[in-house]
Amino acid sequence: MTDQPLLAVRDLRTHFHTFSGTVKAVDGVSFEIGQGEVMGLVGESGGGKSVVGFSILGLIDSPGKIEAGEILLDGKNLVAASEAELRKVRGREISMVFQDPMTSLNPLHSVGRQMDEVLRLHTDLDAKARQAACVEMLESVGISRAAERLKAYPHQFSGGMRQRVVIAIALLARPRLIIADEPTTALDVTIQSQILKLMRAQIAEKGASMILITHDLAVVSEMADHITVLYCGKVVERGRTRDLINAPSHPYTRGLIDSIPDTVNRHDRLSQIPGTVPDIRNLPKGCNFRDRCPRAQALCAEVEPQLEPQHGTLSSACHFPLKPGEAA
Amino acid sequence: MLGYLLKRLIQMTLVLWVVSVIVFLMMSFTGDPVFMVVPIDASDAEIAQARRLLGLDDSLPVQYWKFLTSLLQGDFGRSYVFRQPAMTLILERMPATVELVLVAMALAIAVAIPLGVYAGANPQSRISRVIMAGSLLGISLPGFWIGMVLIYLFAVHWGIFPSSGRGDTVEIFGIRLSILTWDGWTHIVLPAVTLSLATMAIILRITRAGMMEVGRQDFMKFARAKGATRGDVLYKHGLKNALIPVVTIFGLQLGDLIAFATITETIFSWPGMGKLLIDSIYRADRPVIVVYLMLVALIFVVINFLVDVIYMLIDPRIRLK
Ligand SMILES: Nc1ncnc2c1ncn2[C@@H]1O[C@H](COP(=O)(O)OP(=O)(O)OP(=O)(O)O)[C@@H](O)[C@H]1O
Ligand SMILES: [Mg+2]
């Protein structure tokens, strides 16, 4: 029992069969999260981060389908689980904070009712106890006059407050894993750091684990124990946060770090990764990143690199990985 | 809230007044009702006398003023044919129509909402395609044809249901109802089904469209991520959000059916207002037609108001404005 991770994702492949071709949004992704750990899942827009999150909860709708892989929660495979079994996992074992706080809440139900729903589904508490739990949770995410606010509707809340409500809902049933999908991207900067601090505190207090999805390496570098970098639906690099931020081995990770406008960035001027993400519907042979990569050579156009151990705790999928101290 | 209600009340009165003008003008320009009241061999003097009695020799504005003041006093005139107050005639028949329409609407909703929700939630499934094809038939087949087919099959061929009349009725507070007797129920089935099919099809399609739209919203997925059952997600989160257009159509259809159940009532000899209207039009029974039109206008206005109230009950964003 000692070494089993809370969640292990093995070779997950989630594809969307659209009219214009198959989108391999997630294609062979693996990672593990231990009890109480925070994992950062980063990458550019369209990299498949949200799809990984929805796959874990079994929320992939047609035309999407989990084609292969395992998602093991305490060793139990969620991919093979029935809808009824998944319902007991959702909200109770694993909950999710969606990307957009403005659209995650039902506009026609009061905030209190939407919070209460989680407790009704997953606990045996009576109405009074549920109400008390909702008030307490709302206050703990920093909403004052909580008892009164329970009667309010989402449109009476600002974006930041709505995201707090969504986070409160995600935390209510004390899940063991929280998937936070860019929980602060839609909010302005001052509120961003407030909400992140709050989430970290709540998670630490409850001993829960978290997958923090973001395209912002600066955010995860502060929050995460380890980081997984996605590019075109594949893991290109992963490892402990300090190793990965200080000395990434994949040129894509290097590019992401160099584009952080922050003290983490030790370069004189901000750089950005040249080019754009290739069309995920027909990816070229070889390495997906090679057209944007400063280190690309002939081999990169022929053979797709596989994830291999690098220095420190890192693994990356690159034929010509960076060594510590080496510039891209 | 009170201000809103007052505003609506003034609006409603205004609409009814405009309708009264239109009805009055329509009546003044369609035929001379004097020949309805005088004997065929009446002399010119007798005709002039009758005209004076009916107030038809006044100028139009004076006639309208008299028309309006008597409407306001609740005096709607007497039927030329039945020699009874026109209002009484219509009110006697109204319960039959309202009863038929309400049963038809209840049937339409009971069938259309669940099927619409299903078809909207599973647009690809074969059952949904069958439902949608069926609804297309419901919209495109004319009501009188369906009525006749139903009579042929269920009344003539199999003899399960009677084909005409209301059957036994029970009087409650002076209103005669047939839905309280078994015999009444057997009589109402066929006309109610006939009347409901088109509305059923429309409500079904609107519900489906709404559910497909709502299904794409994040909060539906978020509800699932909380662990809600499929039924809760569809009905408690989805349907409520899809309901506003459904309520709108429902209101319009309800008014429509009450006003124009005429064809169905004629086919099934259902003794309602619609049949009275047709008879009155044949006989140019002007007071009855006037009362009927005013009453229908009132019904539409009231239903419209109720629909707005229901909007507010459904959507807090409307309520709090
Ligand atoms: N329902 C869908 N149908 C078709 N393709 C989809 C669907 N959902 C996602 N995809 C595709 O899957 C890929 C990954 O999408 P995903 O939303 O996971 O990206 P992301 O990394 O979360 O990006 P962002 O940072 O913009 O949120 C994209 O190319 C997207 O077009
Ligand atoms: Mg996303």
XYZ file of C-alpha atoms and ligand atoms in Angstrom:
681
model
C 0.000 0.000 0.000
C 2.936 2.280 0.750
C 4.138 3.001 -2.726
C 0.840 3.163 -4.580
C 0.206 6.691 -5.878
C -3.182 8.299 -5.342
C -3.681 8.657 -9.066
C -1.722 7.036 -11.855
C -2.435 7.849 -15.490
C -0.895 5.336 -17.881
C -0.621 5.881 -21.618
C -3.892 7.820 -21.819
C -5.172 8.389 -25.345
C -8.255 10.565 -25.812
C -9.216 11.234 -29.397
C -11.967 13.301 -31.017
C -13.419 11.894 -34.204
C -14.536 15.032 -36.028
C -15.646 15.546 -39.622
C -12.310 17.080 -40.513
C -10.311 14.174 -39.115
C -9.262 12.577 -35.851
C -7.941 14.993 -33.243
C -5.503 13.145 -31.016
C -5.981 15.675 -28.214
C -4.258 13.412 -25.672
C -1.963 10.779 -27.108
C -0.033 8.576 -24.734
C 0.110 10.668 -21.579
C 1.386 9.144 -18.324
C 1.959 10.647 -14.880
C 1.485 9.915 -11.199
C 0.365 11.988 -8.229
C 0.978 11.007 -4.632
C -1.097 11.841 -1.584
C -0.807 15.557 -0.757
C 1.173 16.381 -3.882
C 0.541 19.236 -6.295
C 1.272 18.518 -9.922
C 1.477 21.279 -12.494
C 0.194 20.424 -15.966
C 1.458 23.042 -18.384
C 1.590 23.722 -22.095
C 0.308 26.093 -24.725
C -3.332 26.469 -25.650
C -4.668 23.379 -27.391
C -2.035 21.123 -25.850
C -4.678 18.851 -24.357
C -4.550 19.962 -20.715
C -8.304 20.307 -20.228
C -8.950 17.065 -22.072
C -6.663 15.240 -19.601
C -8.731 16.696 -16.747
C -12.070 15.733 -18.297
C -10.748 12.255 -19.129
C -9.897 11.614 -15.482
C -13.497 12.387 -14.475
C -14.969 10.434 -17.383
C -16.493 13.593 -18.850
C -15.451 13.088 -22.457
C -18.492 13.345 -24.725
C -18.959 12.218 -28.280
C -17.251 12.743 -30.701
C -14.484 12.248 -28.114
C -13.475 8.868 -26.715
C -10.819 7.455 -24.449
C -9.197 5.087 -26.918
C -6.623 3.516 -24.654
C -4.852 3.790 -21.341
C -5.578 3.451 -17.665
C -6.550 5.978 -15.032
C -5.907 4.334 -11.690
C -7.384 5.857 -8.546
C -5.989 3.837 -5.635
C -5.261 1.189 -8.231
C -8.863 1.076 -9.489
C -9.208 1.766 -13.209
C -11.660 4.608 -13.865
C -11.592 4.089 -17.627
C -13.334 0.752 -17.156
C -15.687 2.030 -14.425
C -19.440 2.238 -14.971
C -21.264 5.565 -15.032
C -22.721 4.816 -11.582
C -19.251 4.146 -10.162
C -17.905 7.307 -11.785
C -20.706 9.342 -10.206
C -19.448 8.282 -6.794
C -15.947 9.412 -7.724
C -16.973 12.779 -9.193
C -17.192 15.472 -6.582
C -16.506 12.982 -3.796
C -13.024 11.569 -4.587
C -12.009 13.864 -7.418
C -13.470 17.281 -8.085
C -12.726 19.821 -10.738
C -12.572 23.602 -10.989
C -13.353 24.617 -14.545
C -11.468 27.052 -16.700
C -14.166 29.729 -16.895
C -15.807 30.860 -13.655
C -18.405 32.888 -15.532
C -20.017 29.849 -17.127
C -19.452 27.077 -14.571
C -22.424 27.972 -12.415
C -26.045 27.429 -13.350
C -27.553 30.926 -13.773
C -30.998 29.804 -12.598
C -30.060 28.164 -9.308
C -29.022 30.051 -6.218
C -25.430 29.662 -5.088
C -26.640 27.906 -1.959
C -28.581 25.348 -3.935
C -25.598 24.599 -6.153
C -23.389 24.093 -3.132
C -25.993 22.055 -1.327
C -26.259 19.707 -4.298
C -22.756 18.345 -3.704
C -23.453 17.624 -0.052
C -26.805 16.026 -0.825
C -25.108 13.760 -3.340
C -22.148 12.737 -1.260
C -22.998 13.028 2.434
C -25.738 11.930 4.839
C -25.958 15.344 6.514
C -29.389 16.803 7.210
C -30.495 20.117 5.717
C -29.309 22.141 8.693
C -25.866 20.590 8.807
C -25.487 21.014 5.055
C -26.405 24.677 5.314
C -23.847 25.149 8.080
C -21.178 23.385 6.037
C -21.904 25.596 3.027
C -21.657 28.754 5.098
C -18.411 27.632 6.645
C -16.899 26.709 3.288
C -17.934 29.990 1.665
C -16.353 31.904 4.499
C -13.175 29.879 4.265
C -12.784 30.864 0.590
C -13.069 34.479 1.632
C -16.689 35.377 0.998
C -18.148 37.472 3.783
C -21.794 37.471 4.897
C -21.884 33.899 3.609
C -25.250 32.905 5.080
C -26.882 35.765 3.201
C -24.921 35.177 0.008
C -26.181 31.600 -0.221
C -29.516 32.962 -1.412
C -27.923 35.017 -4.168
C -27.670 34.016 -7.813
C -24.439 33.765 -9.825
C -25.104 36.936 -11.812
C -25.025 38.907 -8.577
C -21.395 37.834 -8.053
C -18.243 39.152 -9.673
C -15.970 36.824 -11.631
C -13.555 36.458 -8.735
C -16.377 35.663 -6.320
C -17.849 33.136 -8.714
C -14.528 31.368 -8.974
C -14.375 31.293 -5.184
C -17.812 29.711 -5.177
C -16.703 27.130 -7.735
C -13.631 26.376 -5.627
C -15.828 26.093 -2.536
C -18.029 23.611 -4.379
C -14.973 21.628 -5.444
C -13.725 21.461 -1.853
C -17.069 20.819 -0.119
C -17.153 17.045 -0.121
C -13.475 16.935 0.908
C -12.216 15.185 -2.213
C -8.758 13.655 -2.248
C -7.834 15.110 -5.611
C -8.745 18.489 -7.078
C -8.239 19.200 -10.747
C -7.933 22.955 -11.090
C -8.174 23.903 -14.765
C -6.608 27.352 -15.096
C -8.510 28.463 -11.993
C -7.262 32.031 -12.249
C -6.731 32.734 -15.941
C -10.037 34.543 -16.330
C -9.354 36.772 -13.326
C -7.256 39.885 -12.919
C -3.774 39.631 -11.497
C -4.387 40.749 -7.914
C -7.214 38.277 -7.490
C -5.177 35.551 -9.193
C -2.592 35.328 -6.463
C -5.246 35.589 -3.725
C -7.140 32.649 -5.131
C -4.028 30.558 -5.653
C -2.907 31.136 -2.089
C -6.353 30.223 -0.886
C -6.395 26.995 -2.866
C -2.975 26.015 -1.632
C -3.998 26.648 1.961
C -7.225 24.690 1.608
C -5.461 21.764 0.005
C -2.682 21.674 2.563
C -5.225 21.820 5.377
C -7.217 18.901 4.022
C -4.243 16.848 2.896
C -5.626 16.676 -0.629
C -3.712 16.447 -3.875
C -4.079 18.758 -6.830
C -3.507 18.859 -10.546
C -2.964 22.507 -11.384
C -3.562 23.070 -15.072
C -2.132 26.246 -16.524
C -0.178 27.689 -19.392
C 1.654 29.893 -16.903
C 4.886 28.339 -15.674
C 5.363 31.158 -13.176
C 2.213 30.085 -11.368
C 3.105 26.404 -11.140
C 6.677 27.090 -10.174
C 5.326 28.574 -6.939
C 2.683 25.952 -6.282
C 3.676 22.582 -7.691
C 5.840 19.769 -6.352
C 6.387 18.427 -9.830
C 5.461 19.448 -13.327
C 4.344 17.699 -16.489
C 4.730 19.607 -19.751
C 2.318 18.753 -22.577
C 2.842 19.547 -26.228
C 0.378 18.426 -28.908
C -1.185 15.878 -26.598
C 2.110 14.299 -25.558
C 4.277 14.636 -22.488
C 7.498 16.281 -23.616
C 9.053 16.720 -20.194
C 8.401 16.076 -16.543
C 10.217 16.200 -13.243
C 10.440 17.952 -9.894
C 9.619 21.629 -10.059
C 13.033 22.954 -9.009
C 14.946 20.802 -11.496
C 12.578 21.571 -14.318
C 12.521 25.321 -13.777
C 16.229 25.707 -13.069
C 17.562 23.440 -15.766
C 14.980 22.108 -18.203
C 16.209 19.494 -20.625
C 13.586 19.991 -23.362
C 13.896 23.013 -25.642
C 10.108 23.541 -25.445
C 10.218 23.833 -21.650
C 13.163 26.189 -22.015
C 11.101 28.296 -24.399
C 8.176 28.395 -21.961
C 10.448 29.467 -19.102
C 12.141 32.145 -21.192
C 8.794 33.704 -21.944
C 7.862 34.242 -18.294
C 7.867 37.983 -17.530
C 9.026 37.474 -13.989
C 11.992 37.184 -11.631
C 12.192 33.493 -12.440
C 13.477 34.558 -15.817
C 17.142 35.368 -15.623
C 17.547 36.448 -19.197
C 17.864 40.100 -20.112
C 14.957 40.202 -22.469
C 11.838 38.145 -22.882
C 11.894 35.720 -25.712
C 9.015 33.842 -27.214
C 8.834 30.478 -28.887
C 8.906 31.106 -32.637
C 6.155 29.741 -34.883
C 2.855 28.233 -33.816
C 1.534 24.895 -32.640
C 1.154 22.574 -35.680
C -2.305 21.390 -36.787
C -3.058 18.584 -34.409
C -5.183 16.843 -37.067
C -2.202 15.924 -39.219
C 0.981 16.033 -37.224
C 4.218 15.575 -39.168
C 6.474 12.570 -38.830
C 9.177 12.813 -36.209
C 9.221 15.358 -33.372
C 6.161 17.650 -33.190
C 8.266 20.543 -31.930
C 11.053 20.385 -34.526
C 9.770 23.251 -36.732
C 9.983 25.637 -33.772
C 13.088 24.145 -32.192
C 16.516 25.871 -32.299
C 18.289 22.522 -31.828
C 16.454 20.501 -34.472
C 18.530 18.288 -36.770
C 17.808 15.830 -39.544
C 17.041 13.015 -37.099
C 14.187 15.053 -35.556
C 12.240 14.950 -38.818
C 12.558 11.169 -39.023
C 12.179 9.613 -35.618
C 9.793 10.643 -32.883
C 11.728 10.972 -29.607
C 10.520 8.961 -26.621
C 10.423 10.029 -22.979
C 13.835 9.196 -21.439
C 15.506 9.956 -18.103
C 17.690 13.056 -18.122
C 19.714 14.786 -15.426
C 18.249 15.066 -11.932
C 14.612 14.020 -11.648
C 13.772 15.003 -15.225
C 12.559 12.907 -18.107
C 12.048 14.395 -21.528
C 11.316 13.387 -25.091
C 14.154 14.976 -27.081
C 16.970 13.642 -29.255
C 19.238 16.519 -28.282
C 18.342 17.445 -24.685
C 19.818 20.435 -22.931
C 22.403 19.819 -20.235
C 22.330 21.870 -17.014
C 23.738 25.339 -17.664
C 23.432 24.999 -21.416
C 21.413 27.645 -23.301
C 18.878 26.652 -25.908
C -42.636 44.815 -8.781
C -45.846 46.739 -8.099
C -44.812 49.365 -10.631
C -44.211 46.628 -13.171
C -47.642 45.124 -12.553
C -49.288 48.526 -12.917
C -47.455 49.154 -16.172
C -48.577 45.791 -17.490
C -52.151 46.498 -16.464
C -52.180 49.775 -18.380
C -50.647 48.017 -21.388
C -53.294 45.314 -21.254
C -56.101 47.867 -21.091
C -54.633 49.697 -24.056
C -54.446 46.517 -26.114
C -58.039 45.659 -25.299
C -59.161 49.158 -26.277
C -57.396 48.884 -29.644
C -59.062 45.522 -30.170
C -62.453 47.078 -29.402
C -61.879 49.699 -32.105
C -60.847 47.085 -34.644
C -63.768 44.824 -33.791
C -66.168 47.752 -34.030
C -64.863 48.877 -37.411
C -64.892 45.346 -38.753
C -68.475 44.929 -37.700
C -69.549 48.274 -39.202
C -68.113 47.473 -42.594
C -69.404 43.931 -42.954
C -73.040 43.805 -43.959
C -76.109 45.434 -42.526
C -77.386 43.545 -39.501
C -80.749 45.233 -39.702
C -81.979 42.525 -42.041
C -81.246 39.966 -39.369
C -83.827 41.519 -37.060
C -86.668 42.583 -39.321
C -89.101 40.178 -40.979
C -88.494 39.467 -44.665
C -91.560 41.424 -45.752
C -90.815 44.475 -43.589
C -91.733 47.862 -45.015
C -89.178 50.668 -45.405
C -90.700 52.395 -42.396
C -90.265 49.271 -40.267
C -86.651 48.907 -41.391
C -85.938 52.544 -40.532
C -87.577 51.996 -37.160
C -85.451 48.936 -36.440
C -82.356 50.808 -37.539
C -83.141 53.582 -35.075
C -83.723 51.056 -32.316
C -80.379 49.373 -33.021
C -78.709 52.768 -33.057
C -77.473 52.230 -36.600
C -78.496 55.666 -37.868
C -76.034 57.479 -35.617
C -72.652 58.622 -36.952
C -69.776 56.134 -36.564
C -68.068 57.886 -33.616
C -71.382 58.088 -31.755
C -72.046 54.434 -32.508
C -68.580 53.540 -31.245
C -69.085 55.564 -28.100
C -72.332 53.740 -27.391
C -70.647 50.419 -28.196
C -67.775 51.126 -25.837
C -69.872 52.408 -22.942
C -72.176 49.439 -23.076
C -69.143 47.085 -23.190
C -67.776 48.797 -20.110
C -71.097 48.400 -18.358
C -71.010 44.701 -19.080
C -73.817 44.979 -21.592
C -72.711 42.988 -24.593
C -76.008 42.928 -26.393
C -78.363 40.092 -27.198
C -77.939 37.443 -29.805
C -80.179 38.188 -32.779
C -80.765 34.471 -33.182
C -81.185 33.144 -29.645
C -82.680 36.326 -28.170
C -80.423 35.808 -25.135
C -77.553 37.904 -23.786
C -74.565 37.110 -26.029
C -72.281 36.843 -23.027
C -74.445 34.188 -21.416
C -74.415 32.152 -24.608
C -70.634 32.168 -24.789
C -70.037 31.610 -21.100
C -72.314 28.595 -21.248
C -70.087 27.025 -23.857
C -66.750 28.188 -22.618
C -66.165 25.414 -20.042
C -66.416 22.786 -22.778
C -63.741 24.515 -24.847
C -61.455 25.320 -21.937
C -61.737 21.768 -20.692
C -60.869 20.346 -24.096
C -57.942 22.722 -24.559
C -56.506 22.114 -21.100
C -56.643 18.350 -21.529
C -55.025 18.709 -24.957
C -52.274 20.981 -23.582
C -51.603 18.692 -20.624
C -51.295 15.784 -23.016
C -48.981 17.769 -25.285
C -46.676 18.683 -22.408
C -46.671 15.245 -20.835
C -45.489 13.740 -24.102
C -43.436 16.543 -25.638
C -41.188 17.535 -22.725
C -39.696 14.115 -21.910
C -39.311 13.217 -25.576
C -37.835 16.637 -26.363
C -35.364 16.361 -23.485
C -34.366 12.884 -24.623
C -33.948 13.908 -28.254
C -31.955 16.983 -27.232
C -29.665 15.024 -24.939
C -29.067 12.180 -27.405
C -29.232 13.836 -30.822
C -27.417 10.968 -32.522
C -29.521 8.075 -31.248
C -31.922 6.214 -33.486
C -34.819 6.755 -31.080
C -34.250 10.520 -31.314
C -34.434 10.352 -35.076
C -37.722 8.478 -34.877
C -39.055 11.075 -32.411
C -38.041 13.936 -34.676
C -39.545 12.308 -37.754
C -42.762 11.785 -35.806
C -42.827 15.417 -34.712
C -42.436 16.512 -38.312
C -45.541 14.502 -39.164
C -47.360 16.081 -36.221
C -46.588 19.543 -37.549
C -47.350 18.885 -41.179
C -50.513 16.764 -41.025
C -53.646 18.924 -40.883
C -55.730 18.588 -37.716
C -59.016 17.876 -39.448
C -57.457 14.969 -41.340
C -56.017 13.477 -38.155
C -59.399 13.935 -36.482
C -61.168 12.059 -39.231
C -58.608 9.245 -39.236
C -58.956 8.913 -35.466
C -62.756 8.804 -35.757
C -62.531 6.185 -38.460
C -60.087 3.978 -36.529
C -61.159 4.351 -32.902
C -64.866 5.116 -33.252
C -66.007 3.441 -36.423
C -63.582 0.562 -36.920
C -62.728 -0.554 -33.389
C -65.523 1.215 -31.540
C -63.305 2.045 -28.541
C -64.180 5.724 -28.177
C -67.316 7.689 -29.065
C -66.917 10.168 -31.887
C -69.122 13.075 -30.905
C -70.426 15.162 -28.038
C -69.246 15.562 -24.450
C -70.920 12.576 -22.819
C -72.073 12.774 -19.205
C -71.277 15.992 -17.389
C -71.270 17.001 -13.752
C -72.160 20.496 -12.611
C -69.804 22.149 -10.167
C -70.347 25.760 -9.068
C -72.614 26.178 -12.071
C -69.950 24.962 -14.516
C -70.621 21.798 -16.420
C -67.572 19.539 -16.665
C -67.161 16.235 -18.423
C -63.698 15.348 -17.152
C -65.261 14.278 -13.865
C -67.127 11.345 -15.353
C -65.790 8.231 -16.987
C -68.126 8.685 -19.911
C -66.883 12.254 -20.269
C -63.294 11.033 -20.387
C -64.012 8.567 -23.159
C -65.572 11.417 -25.122
C -62.703 13.832 -24.640
C -59.894 11.467 -25.661
C -60.178 11.690 -29.432
C -60.747 15.455 -29.765
C -58.030 16.177 -27.198
C -55.514 13.995 -29.041
C -56.438 15.647 -32.333
C -56.099 19.111 -30.877
C -52.825 18.373 -29.086
C -50.754 16.803 -31.856
C -49.559 19.974 -33.582
C -48.796 21.727 -30.293
C -47.087 18.604 -29.009
C -44.834 18.542 -32.048
C -43.930 22.219 -31.742
C -43.191 22.053 -28.010
C -41.135 18.914 -28.571
C -38.996 20.584 -31.191
C -38.491 23.733 -29.143
C -37.566 21.669 -26.082
C -35.071 19.650 -28.093
C -33.464 22.738 -29.605
C -33.218 24.326 -26.158
C -31.704 21.217 -24.618
C -29.109 20.938 -27.380
C -28.158 24.545 -26.801
C -27.981 24.134 -23.024
C -26.077 20.859 -23.357
C -23.087 22.765 -24.673
C -22.916 25.001 -21.616
C -20.149 24.584 -19.079
C -22.461 24.456 -16.091
C -23.988 21.224 -17.403
C -20.580 19.580 -17.415
C -19.813 21.122 -14.047
C -23.005 19.609 -12.635
C -21.838 16.229 -13.880
C -18.399 16.852 -12.395
C -20.133 17.300 -9.038
C -21.509 13.776 -9.379
C -25.120 14.627 -10.223
C -27.205 11.923 -11.877
C -28.009 12.156 -15.542
C -31.657 12.813 -14.729
C -30.783 15.692 -12.392
C -28.394 17.191 -14.892
C -30.960 17.047 -17.683
C -34.086 18.087 -15.802
C -32.919 20.240 -12.880
C -30.042 21.996 -14.625
C -30.816 21.620 -18.322
C -34.562 21.782 -18.765
C -35.016 24.803 -16.551
C -32.575 26.716 -18.740
C -34.294 25.535 -21.904
C -37.734 26.427 -20.615
C -38.126 30.118 -21.495
C -38.816 29.585 -25.208
C -41.000 26.591 -24.323
C -43.133 28.738 -22.020
C -43.427 31.401 -24.716
C -44.675 28.920 -27.288
C -46.877 27.276 -24.702
C -48.609 30.588 -23.995
C -49.136 31.369 -27.656
C -50.439 27.873 -28.348
C -52.774 27.944 -25.370
C -54.383 31.154 -26.582
C -54.484 29.811 -30.111
C -56.191 26.615 -29.112
C -58.810 28.329 -26.982
C -59.552 30.761 -29.788
C -59.411 28.365 -32.673
C -60.410 24.948 -31.423
C -63.184 25.529 -33.931
C -62.226 22.858 -36.434
C -61.769 20.124 -33.868
C -64.996 21.080 -32.138
C -66.830 20.938 -35.450
C -65.454 17.504 -36.385
C -66.288 15.993 -33.002
C -69.512 18.002 -32.497
C -67.971 19.279 -29.282
C -70.404 21.843 -27.901
C -67.828 24.564 -27.240
C -67.347 28.217 -28.120
C -65.719 27.426 -31.442
C -68.809 25.750 -32.749
C -70.960 28.645 -31.523
C -68.653 31.053 -33.347
C -69.007 29.199 -36.643
C -72.794 29.085 -36.270
C -72.885 32.797 -35.419
C -70.762 33.736 -38.404
C -73.136 31.809 -40.695
C -76.075 33.680 -39.205
C -74.303 37.070 -39.007
C -75.131 37.076 -35.298
C -73.094 40.190 -34.682
C -73.313 40.561 -30.864
C -72.092 36.991 -30.330
C -69.149 37.500 -32.682
C -68.237 40.754 -30.945
C -68.284 39.195 -27.492
C -66.321 36.230 -28.761
C -63.596 38.394 -30.266
C -63.345 40.595 -27.194
C -63.180 37.574 -24.945
C -60.473 35.941 -27.017
C -58.467 39.157 -26.939
C -58.816 39.236 -23.180
C -57.680 35.622 -22.907
C -54.610 36.319 -25.045
C -53.686 39.361 -23.033
C -54.070 37.552 -19.728
C -52.091 34.507 -20.894
C -49.345 36.781 -22.137
C -49.186 38.434 -18.775
C -49.039 35.064 -17.006
C -46.230 33.975 -19.329
C -44.228 37.028 -18.280
C -44.846 36.208 -14.640
C -43.618 32.664 -15.271
C -40.459 34.047 -16.903
C -39.760 35.890 -13.709
C -40.327 32.784 -11.634
C -37.918 30.802 -13.801
C -35.119 33.296 -14.287
C -33.763 35.364 -11.393
C -32.005 37.671 -13.853
C -35.388 38.808 -15.161
C -36.905 38.909 -11.690
C -34.350 41.240 -10.207
C -34.219 43.765 -12.993
N -15.260 18.476 -28.145
C -14.174 18.544 -28.925
N -14.261 18.242 -30.239
C -13.173 18.301 -31.039
N -11.946 18.642 -30.628
C -11.799 18.953 -29.327
C -12.893 18.924 -28.420
N -12.450 19.292 -27.193
C -11.117 19.535 -27.349
N -10.732 19.320 -28.631
C -9.368 19.501 -29.163
O -8.468 18.929 -28.292
C -7.285 19.695 -28.253
C -6.901 19.967 -26.825
O -7.866 20.809 -26.227
P -7.790 21.277 -24.710
O -9.036 22.022 -24.429
O -7.463 20.141 -23.841
O -6.574 22.291 -24.745
P -5.963 23.067 -23.513
O -4.566 22.591 -23.370
O -6.846 22.946 -22.338
O -5.943 24.540 -24.075
P -6.315 25.907 -23.322
O -5.080 26.364 -22.634
O -6.691 26.823 -24.446
O -7.453 25.634 -22.399
C -7.543 20.953 -29.040
O -6.881 20.833 -30.288
C -9.004 20.960 -29.244
O -9.316 21.483 -30.507
Mg -8.128 24.196 -21.342
